[in-house]
XYZ file of C-alpha atoms in Angstrom:
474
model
C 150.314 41.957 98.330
C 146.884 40.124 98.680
C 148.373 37.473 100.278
C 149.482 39.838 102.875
C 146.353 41.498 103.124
C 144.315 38.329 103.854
C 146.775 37.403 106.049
C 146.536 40.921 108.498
C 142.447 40.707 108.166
C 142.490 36.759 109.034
C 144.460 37.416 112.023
C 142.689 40.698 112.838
C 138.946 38.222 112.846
C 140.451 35.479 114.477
C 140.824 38.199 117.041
C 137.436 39.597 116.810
C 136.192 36.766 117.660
C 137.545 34.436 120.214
C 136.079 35.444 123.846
C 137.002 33.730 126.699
C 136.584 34.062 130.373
C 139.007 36.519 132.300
C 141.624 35.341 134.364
C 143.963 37.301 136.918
C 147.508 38.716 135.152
C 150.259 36.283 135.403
C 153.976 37.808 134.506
C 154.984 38.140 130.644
C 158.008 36.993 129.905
C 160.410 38.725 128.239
C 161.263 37.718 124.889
C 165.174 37.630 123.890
C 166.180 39.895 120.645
C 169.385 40.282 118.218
C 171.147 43.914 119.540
C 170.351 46.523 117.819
C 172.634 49.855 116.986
C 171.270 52.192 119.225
C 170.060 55.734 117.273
C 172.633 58.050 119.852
C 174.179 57.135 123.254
C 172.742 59.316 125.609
C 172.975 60.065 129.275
C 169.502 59.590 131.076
C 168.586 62.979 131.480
C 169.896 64.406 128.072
C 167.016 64.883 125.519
C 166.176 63.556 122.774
C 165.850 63.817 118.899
C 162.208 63.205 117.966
C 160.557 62.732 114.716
C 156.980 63.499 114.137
C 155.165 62.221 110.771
C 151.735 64.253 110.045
C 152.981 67.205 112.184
C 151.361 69.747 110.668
C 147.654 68.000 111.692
C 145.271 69.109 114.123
C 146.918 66.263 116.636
C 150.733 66.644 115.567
C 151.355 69.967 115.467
C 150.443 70.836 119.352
C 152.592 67.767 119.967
C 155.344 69.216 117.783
C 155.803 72.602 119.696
C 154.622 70.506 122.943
C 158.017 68.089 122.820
C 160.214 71.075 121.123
C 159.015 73.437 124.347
C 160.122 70.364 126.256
C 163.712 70.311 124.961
C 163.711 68.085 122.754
C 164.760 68.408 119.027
C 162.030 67.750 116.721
C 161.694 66.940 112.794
C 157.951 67.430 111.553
C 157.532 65.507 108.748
C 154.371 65.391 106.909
C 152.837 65.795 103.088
C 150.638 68.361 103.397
C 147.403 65.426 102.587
C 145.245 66.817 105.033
C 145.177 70.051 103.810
C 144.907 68.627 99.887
C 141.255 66.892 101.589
C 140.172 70.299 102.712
C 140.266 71.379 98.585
C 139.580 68.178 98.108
C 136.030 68.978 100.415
C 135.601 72.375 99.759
C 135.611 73.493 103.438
C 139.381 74.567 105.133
C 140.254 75.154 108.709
C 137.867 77.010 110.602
C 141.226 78.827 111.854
C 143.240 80.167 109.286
C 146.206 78.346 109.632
C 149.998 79.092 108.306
C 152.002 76.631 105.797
C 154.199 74.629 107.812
C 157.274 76.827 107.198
C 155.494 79.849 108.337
C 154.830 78.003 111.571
C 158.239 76.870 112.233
C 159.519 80.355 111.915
C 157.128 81.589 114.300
C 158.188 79.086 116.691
C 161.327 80.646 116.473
C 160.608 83.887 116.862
C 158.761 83.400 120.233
C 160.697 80.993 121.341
C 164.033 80.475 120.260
C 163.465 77.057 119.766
C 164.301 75.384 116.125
C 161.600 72.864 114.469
C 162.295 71.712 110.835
C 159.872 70.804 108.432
C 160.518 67.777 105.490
C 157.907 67.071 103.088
C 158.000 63.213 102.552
C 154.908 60.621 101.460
C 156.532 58.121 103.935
C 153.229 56.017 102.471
C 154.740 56.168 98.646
C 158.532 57.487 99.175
C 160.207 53.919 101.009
C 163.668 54.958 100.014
C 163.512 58.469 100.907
C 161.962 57.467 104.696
C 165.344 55.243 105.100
C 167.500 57.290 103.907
C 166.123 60.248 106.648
C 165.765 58.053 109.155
C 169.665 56.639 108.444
C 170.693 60.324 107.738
C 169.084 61.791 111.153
C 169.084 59.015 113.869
C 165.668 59.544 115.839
C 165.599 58.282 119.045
C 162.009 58.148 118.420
C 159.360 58.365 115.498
C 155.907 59.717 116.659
C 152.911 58.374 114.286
C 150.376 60.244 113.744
C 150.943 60.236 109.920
C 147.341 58.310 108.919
C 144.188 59.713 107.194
C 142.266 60.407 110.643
C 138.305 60.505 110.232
C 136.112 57.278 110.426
C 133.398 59.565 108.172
C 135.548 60.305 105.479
C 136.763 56.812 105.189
C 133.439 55.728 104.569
C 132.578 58.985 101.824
C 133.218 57.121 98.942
C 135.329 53.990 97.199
C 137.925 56.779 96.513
C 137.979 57.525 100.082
C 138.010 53.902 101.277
C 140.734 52.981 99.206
C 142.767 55.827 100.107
C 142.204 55.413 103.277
C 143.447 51.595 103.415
C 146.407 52.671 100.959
C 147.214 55.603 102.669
C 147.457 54.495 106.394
C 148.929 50.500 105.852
C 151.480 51.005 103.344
C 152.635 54.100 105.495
C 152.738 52.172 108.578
C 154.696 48.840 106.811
C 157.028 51.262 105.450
C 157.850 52.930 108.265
C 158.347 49.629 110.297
C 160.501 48.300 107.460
C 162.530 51.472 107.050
C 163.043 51.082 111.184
C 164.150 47.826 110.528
C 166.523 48.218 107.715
C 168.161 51.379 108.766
C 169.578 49.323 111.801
C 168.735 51.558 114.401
C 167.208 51.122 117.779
C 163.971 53.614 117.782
C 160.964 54.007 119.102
C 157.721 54.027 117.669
C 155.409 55.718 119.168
C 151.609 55.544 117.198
C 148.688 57.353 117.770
C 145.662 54.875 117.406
C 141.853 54.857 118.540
C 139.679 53.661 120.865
C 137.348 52.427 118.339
C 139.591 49.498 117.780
C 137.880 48.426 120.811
C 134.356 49.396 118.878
C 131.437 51.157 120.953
C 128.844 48.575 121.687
C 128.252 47.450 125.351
C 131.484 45.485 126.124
C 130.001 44.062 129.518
C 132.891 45.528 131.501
C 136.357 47.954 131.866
C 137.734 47.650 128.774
C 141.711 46.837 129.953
C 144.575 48.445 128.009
C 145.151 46.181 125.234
C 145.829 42.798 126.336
C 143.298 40.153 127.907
C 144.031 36.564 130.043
C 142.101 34.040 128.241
C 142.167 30.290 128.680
C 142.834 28.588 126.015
C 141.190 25.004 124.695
C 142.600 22.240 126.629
C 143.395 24.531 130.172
C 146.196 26.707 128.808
C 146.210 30.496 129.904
C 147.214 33.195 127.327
C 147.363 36.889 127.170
C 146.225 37.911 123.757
C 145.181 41.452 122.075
C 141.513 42.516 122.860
C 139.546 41.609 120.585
C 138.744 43.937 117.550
C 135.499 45.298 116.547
C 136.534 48.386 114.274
C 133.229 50.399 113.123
C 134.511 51.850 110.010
C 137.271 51.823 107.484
C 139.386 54.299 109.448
C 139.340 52.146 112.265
C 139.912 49.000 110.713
C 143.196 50.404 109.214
C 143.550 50.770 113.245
C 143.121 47.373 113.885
C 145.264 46.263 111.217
C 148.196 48.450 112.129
C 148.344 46.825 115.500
C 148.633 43.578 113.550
C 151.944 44.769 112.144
C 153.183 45.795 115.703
C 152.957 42.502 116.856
C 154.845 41.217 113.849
C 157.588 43.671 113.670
C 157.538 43.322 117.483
C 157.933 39.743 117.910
C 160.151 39.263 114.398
C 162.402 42.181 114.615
C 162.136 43.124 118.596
C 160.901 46.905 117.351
C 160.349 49.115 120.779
C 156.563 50.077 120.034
C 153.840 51.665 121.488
C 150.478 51.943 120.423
C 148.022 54.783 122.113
C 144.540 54.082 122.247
C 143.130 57.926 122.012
C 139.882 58.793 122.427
C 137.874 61.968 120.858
C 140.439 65.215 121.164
C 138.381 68.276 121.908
C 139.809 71.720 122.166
C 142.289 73.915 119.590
C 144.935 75.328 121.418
C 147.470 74.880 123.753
C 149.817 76.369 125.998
C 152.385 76.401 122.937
C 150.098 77.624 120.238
C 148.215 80.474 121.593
C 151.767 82.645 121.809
C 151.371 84.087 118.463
C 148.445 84.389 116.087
C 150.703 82.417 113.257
C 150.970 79.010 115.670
C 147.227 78.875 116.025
C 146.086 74.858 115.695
C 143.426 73.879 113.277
C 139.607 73.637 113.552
C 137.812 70.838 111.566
C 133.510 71.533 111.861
C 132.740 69.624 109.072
C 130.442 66.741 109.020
C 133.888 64.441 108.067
C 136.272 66.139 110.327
C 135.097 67.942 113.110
C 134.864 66.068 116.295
C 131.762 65.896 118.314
C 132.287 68.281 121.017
C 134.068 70.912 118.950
C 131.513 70.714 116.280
C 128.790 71.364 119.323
C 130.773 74.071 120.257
C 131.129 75.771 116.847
C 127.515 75.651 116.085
C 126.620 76.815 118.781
C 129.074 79.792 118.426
C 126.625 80.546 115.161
C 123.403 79.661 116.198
C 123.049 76.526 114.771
C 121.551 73.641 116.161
C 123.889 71.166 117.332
C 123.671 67.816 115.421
C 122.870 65.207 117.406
C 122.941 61.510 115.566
C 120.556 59.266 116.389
C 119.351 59.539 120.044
C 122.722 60.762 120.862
C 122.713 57.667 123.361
C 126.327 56.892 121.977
C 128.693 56.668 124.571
C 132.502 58.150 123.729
C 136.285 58.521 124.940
C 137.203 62.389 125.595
C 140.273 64.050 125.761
C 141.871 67.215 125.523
C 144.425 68.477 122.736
C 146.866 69.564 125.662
C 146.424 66.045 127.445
C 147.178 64.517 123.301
C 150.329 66.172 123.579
C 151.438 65.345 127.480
C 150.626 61.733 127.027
C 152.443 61.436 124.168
C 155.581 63.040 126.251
C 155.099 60.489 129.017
C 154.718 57.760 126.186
C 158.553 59.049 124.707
C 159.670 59.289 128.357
C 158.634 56.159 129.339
C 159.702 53.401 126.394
C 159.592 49.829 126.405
C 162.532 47.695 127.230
C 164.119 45.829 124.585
C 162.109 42.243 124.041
C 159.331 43.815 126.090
C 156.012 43.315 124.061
C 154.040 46.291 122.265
C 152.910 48.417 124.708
C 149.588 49.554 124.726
C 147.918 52.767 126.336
C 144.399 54.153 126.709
C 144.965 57.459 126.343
C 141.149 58.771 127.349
C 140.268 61.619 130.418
C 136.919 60.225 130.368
C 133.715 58.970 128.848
C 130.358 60.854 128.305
C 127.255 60.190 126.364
C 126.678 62.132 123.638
C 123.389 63.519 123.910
C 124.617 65.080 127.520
C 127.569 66.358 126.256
C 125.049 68.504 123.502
C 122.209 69.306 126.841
C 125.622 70.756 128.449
C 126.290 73.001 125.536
C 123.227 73.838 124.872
C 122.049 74.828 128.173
C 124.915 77.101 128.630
C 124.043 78.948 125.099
C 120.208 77.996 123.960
C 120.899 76.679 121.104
C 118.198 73.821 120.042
C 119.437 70.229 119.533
C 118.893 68.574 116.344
C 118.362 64.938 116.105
C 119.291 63.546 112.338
C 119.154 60.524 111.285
C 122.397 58.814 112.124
C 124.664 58.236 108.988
C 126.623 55.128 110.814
C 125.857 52.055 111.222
C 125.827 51.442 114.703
C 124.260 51.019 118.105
C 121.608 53.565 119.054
C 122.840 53.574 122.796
C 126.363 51.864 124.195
C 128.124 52.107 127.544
C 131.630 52.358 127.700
C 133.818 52.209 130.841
C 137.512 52.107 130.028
C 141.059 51.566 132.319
C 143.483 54.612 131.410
C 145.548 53.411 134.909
C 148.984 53.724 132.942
C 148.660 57.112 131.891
C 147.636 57.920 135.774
C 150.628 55.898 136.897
C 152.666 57.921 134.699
C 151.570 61.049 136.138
C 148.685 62.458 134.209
C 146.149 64.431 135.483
C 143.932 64.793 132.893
C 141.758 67.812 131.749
C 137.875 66.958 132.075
C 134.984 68.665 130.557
C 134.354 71.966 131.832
C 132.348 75.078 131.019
C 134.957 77.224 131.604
C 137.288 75.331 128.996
C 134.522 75.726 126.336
C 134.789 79.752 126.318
C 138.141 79.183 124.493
C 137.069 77.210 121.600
C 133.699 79.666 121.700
C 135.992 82.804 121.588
C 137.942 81.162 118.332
C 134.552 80.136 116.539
C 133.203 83.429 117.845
C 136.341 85.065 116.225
C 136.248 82.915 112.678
C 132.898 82.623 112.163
C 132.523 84.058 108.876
C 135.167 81.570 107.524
C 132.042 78.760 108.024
C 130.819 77.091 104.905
C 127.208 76.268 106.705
C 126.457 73.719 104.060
C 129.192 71.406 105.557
C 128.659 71.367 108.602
C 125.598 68.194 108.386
C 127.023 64.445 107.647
C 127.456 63.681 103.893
C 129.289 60.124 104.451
C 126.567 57.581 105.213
C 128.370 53.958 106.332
C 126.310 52.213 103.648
C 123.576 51.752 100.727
C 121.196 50.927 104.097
C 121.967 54.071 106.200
C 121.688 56.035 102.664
C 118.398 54.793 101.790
C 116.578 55.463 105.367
C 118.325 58.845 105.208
C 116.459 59.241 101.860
C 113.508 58.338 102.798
C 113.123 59.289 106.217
C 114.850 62.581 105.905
C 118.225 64.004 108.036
C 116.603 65.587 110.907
C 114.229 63.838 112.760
C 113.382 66.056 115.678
C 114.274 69.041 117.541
C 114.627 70.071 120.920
C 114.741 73.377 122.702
C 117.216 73.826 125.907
C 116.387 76.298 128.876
C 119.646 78.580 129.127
C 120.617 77.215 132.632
C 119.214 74.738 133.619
C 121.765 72.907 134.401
C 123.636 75.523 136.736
C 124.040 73.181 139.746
C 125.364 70.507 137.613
C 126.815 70.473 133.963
C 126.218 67.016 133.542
C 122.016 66.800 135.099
C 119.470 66.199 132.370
C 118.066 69.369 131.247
C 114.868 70.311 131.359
C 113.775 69.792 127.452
C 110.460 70.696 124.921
C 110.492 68.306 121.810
C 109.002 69.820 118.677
C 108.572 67.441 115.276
C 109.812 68.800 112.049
C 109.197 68.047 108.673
C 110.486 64.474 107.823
C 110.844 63.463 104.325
C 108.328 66.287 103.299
C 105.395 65.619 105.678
C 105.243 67.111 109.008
């Protein structure tokens, strides 16, 4: 087992760090594979059986009732860990959200539509994985089965070790339980765009593969290099690793989306009945930066804003989560094609105007704390999502009128808030923990004119900084 391990984070540095000038695409070729059984023979337009692990998360279940409103016949399989870390935290779902069979009968009831629910660890149950997958014949396995937040991976030694457990031995086990049960399916996993990390990359960050040259003239295409900013994202990293192994050993039909920050809650499929509705993380681990904005503004809160808020991040919508996934399952590589990769982003925005835009539309201050990561103050961060386009997506972008939704449902739930979770508990390291100490968690406020940016969500607002009390003094 450690020799593995070194093995996955030697070839995951070697990565990291070779650079190498660009050079234009030359054709891949396509790398011959033993036949494999397929899962079920199929014509081309019938659809198809579909298993998602972690469905019941804030990113799988939308998916779930997304494919299963498609036609297709879907499995969720997940054990319930995510909501063991909300006990486990002491703060739940903003929404109140049903227990997975609840949901699935719901989805009947409104629909007519069946979705099953199997509790399995695929992380520490091996044998019972490939036995289901041997029993039930997927055409497909959707991944989204991985502990999800970069903060909570970095909360504790607990947390980091779960974390690396938790998302690598689920991952190998699910690629050797592909393998052994014989049958041709596709993987389809939901990874991160902070593989890529978030300081100034210098250019378009392509999707996944790079043209280097390599010593002595030769051109290559090789993975982009890795620069993972937290545990959670190394795990990332790491799982790509595997793909290529599995990939290249076993000619597994993978591929790996790139997803940037989801914002949102519901969807076209879970705002039919009160008992569907998706979950709301607000929590200094869990909640994502726009929805966190959104919900403290909702309650009057200022809006935490780390750092100077000059980070620079991938958005996307949970409707657009659950399209591109579709197009990913519609659209699977060939047999001896390579792992194919997908940024799976609507766009990129700088924090700091992402919080002005909220805040000049409600008035609520912005707070700058002291930032519990370790990493740049300010980034850029321009990134290719041509495949998805190709495919047909036309994503959802940031828009005032989206935000009422998400206000209405923190609006609505409001009193379900535990306010003393909502600032950042999980500092990166000893360094971060000690300047938080000493220089305090807020640094500065600022107040927002309601409006001020009516001709254009996006222009900077006009601002008034006020100092507060740092570390005791003012």
């Amino acid at each position: 087992m450690r020799t593995v391990a070194a093995f996955l984070v030697a070839s995951a540095s070697v990565c990291s760090a070779f650079t190498a000038p660009r050079l234009a695409r030359t054709p891949r070729a396509v790398r011959p594979t033993a036949a494999r059984q397929p899962a079920v023979v199929m014509a081309a337009a019938e659809k198809k059986k579909i298993v998602v692990l972690g469905g019941d998360g804030f990113c799988g279940w939308p998916t779930t009732l997304h494919l299963s409103d498609a036609g297709h016949e879907v499995i969720m399989v997940d054990n319930l860990s995510r909501r063991n870390i909300d006990i486990e935290l002491g703060c739940s779902s903003l929404t109140p959200i049903e227990s997975p069979e609840v949901r699935c009968k719901a989805w009947k009831e409104v629909s007519g539509k069946d979705v099953r629910f199997v509790n399995i660890d695929v992380a520490k149950e091996y044998h019972v994985m490939l036995k289901f997958l041997e029993d039930e014949k997927p055409d497909a396995v959707i991944h989204f089965g991985e502990q999800r937040a970069a903060p909570y991976s970095m909360r504790n030694d607990k947390a980091k070790r779960y974390t690396i457990d938790n998302n690598l031995s689920g991952t190998h086990n699910l690629l050797c339980a592909i393998v052994e049960s014989g049958l041709d399916i596709h993987l389809v996993h939901l990874g991160t765009m902070g593989v890529y990390g978030y300081g100034t990359s210098g250019g378009e960050i392509p999707e996944g593969y790079i043209d280097v040259i390599l010593p002595g003239g030769r051109p290559s295409k090789i993975l982009h290099p890795a620069y993972p900013g937290s545990i959670y994202h190394a795990t990332k990293v790491l799982d790509a690793t595997l793909f290529q192994f599995y990939n290249k050993n076993d000619g597994l039909r993978i591929t790996d989306l790139h997803q940037g920050i989801v914002w949102g809650t519901n969807t076209p499929q879970t705002v039919l009945d009160e008992r569907l509705i998706n979950r709301f993380d607000y929590d200094g681990d869990y909640g994502t930066v726009l929805n966190r904005f959104l919900m403290q503004s909702a309650l009057g809160i200022p809006l935490t804003v780390y750092g100077t808020g000059g980070q620079t991040r991938a958005l996307i919508h949970i409707t657009d989560t659950a399209k591109c996934i579709e197009l990913a399952i519609n659209n699977p590589p060939e047999t001896g094609a390579p792992v194919e990769i997908l940024n799976q982003v609507a766009e990129t925005r700088r924090v700091r105007d992402i919080a002005q835009m909220v805040a000049s539309k409600t008035g609520t201050p912005l707070s700058y704390v002291n930032n519990p990561r370790n990493e740049a103050s300010e980034n850029e961060l321009d990134v290719s999502n041509e495949k998805f386009r190709n495919l047909g997506l036309d994503p959802i972008t940031l828009d005032e009128r989206l935000f009422d939704e998400v206000t209405t449902i923190c609006q609505k739930y409001k009193d379900r808030c535990v306010l003393d979770k909502v600032m950042p508990t999980s500092y990166w390291n000893k360094k971060r923990t000690e300047d938080i100490e000493t220089k305090g968690a807020v640094l500065s406020t600022e107040e927002v004119i309601v409006g001020t940016e009516a001709d254009s969500p996006f222009q900077q607002a006009t601002i008034t900084k006020e100092d507060v009390k740092v570390g005791g003094k003012k």
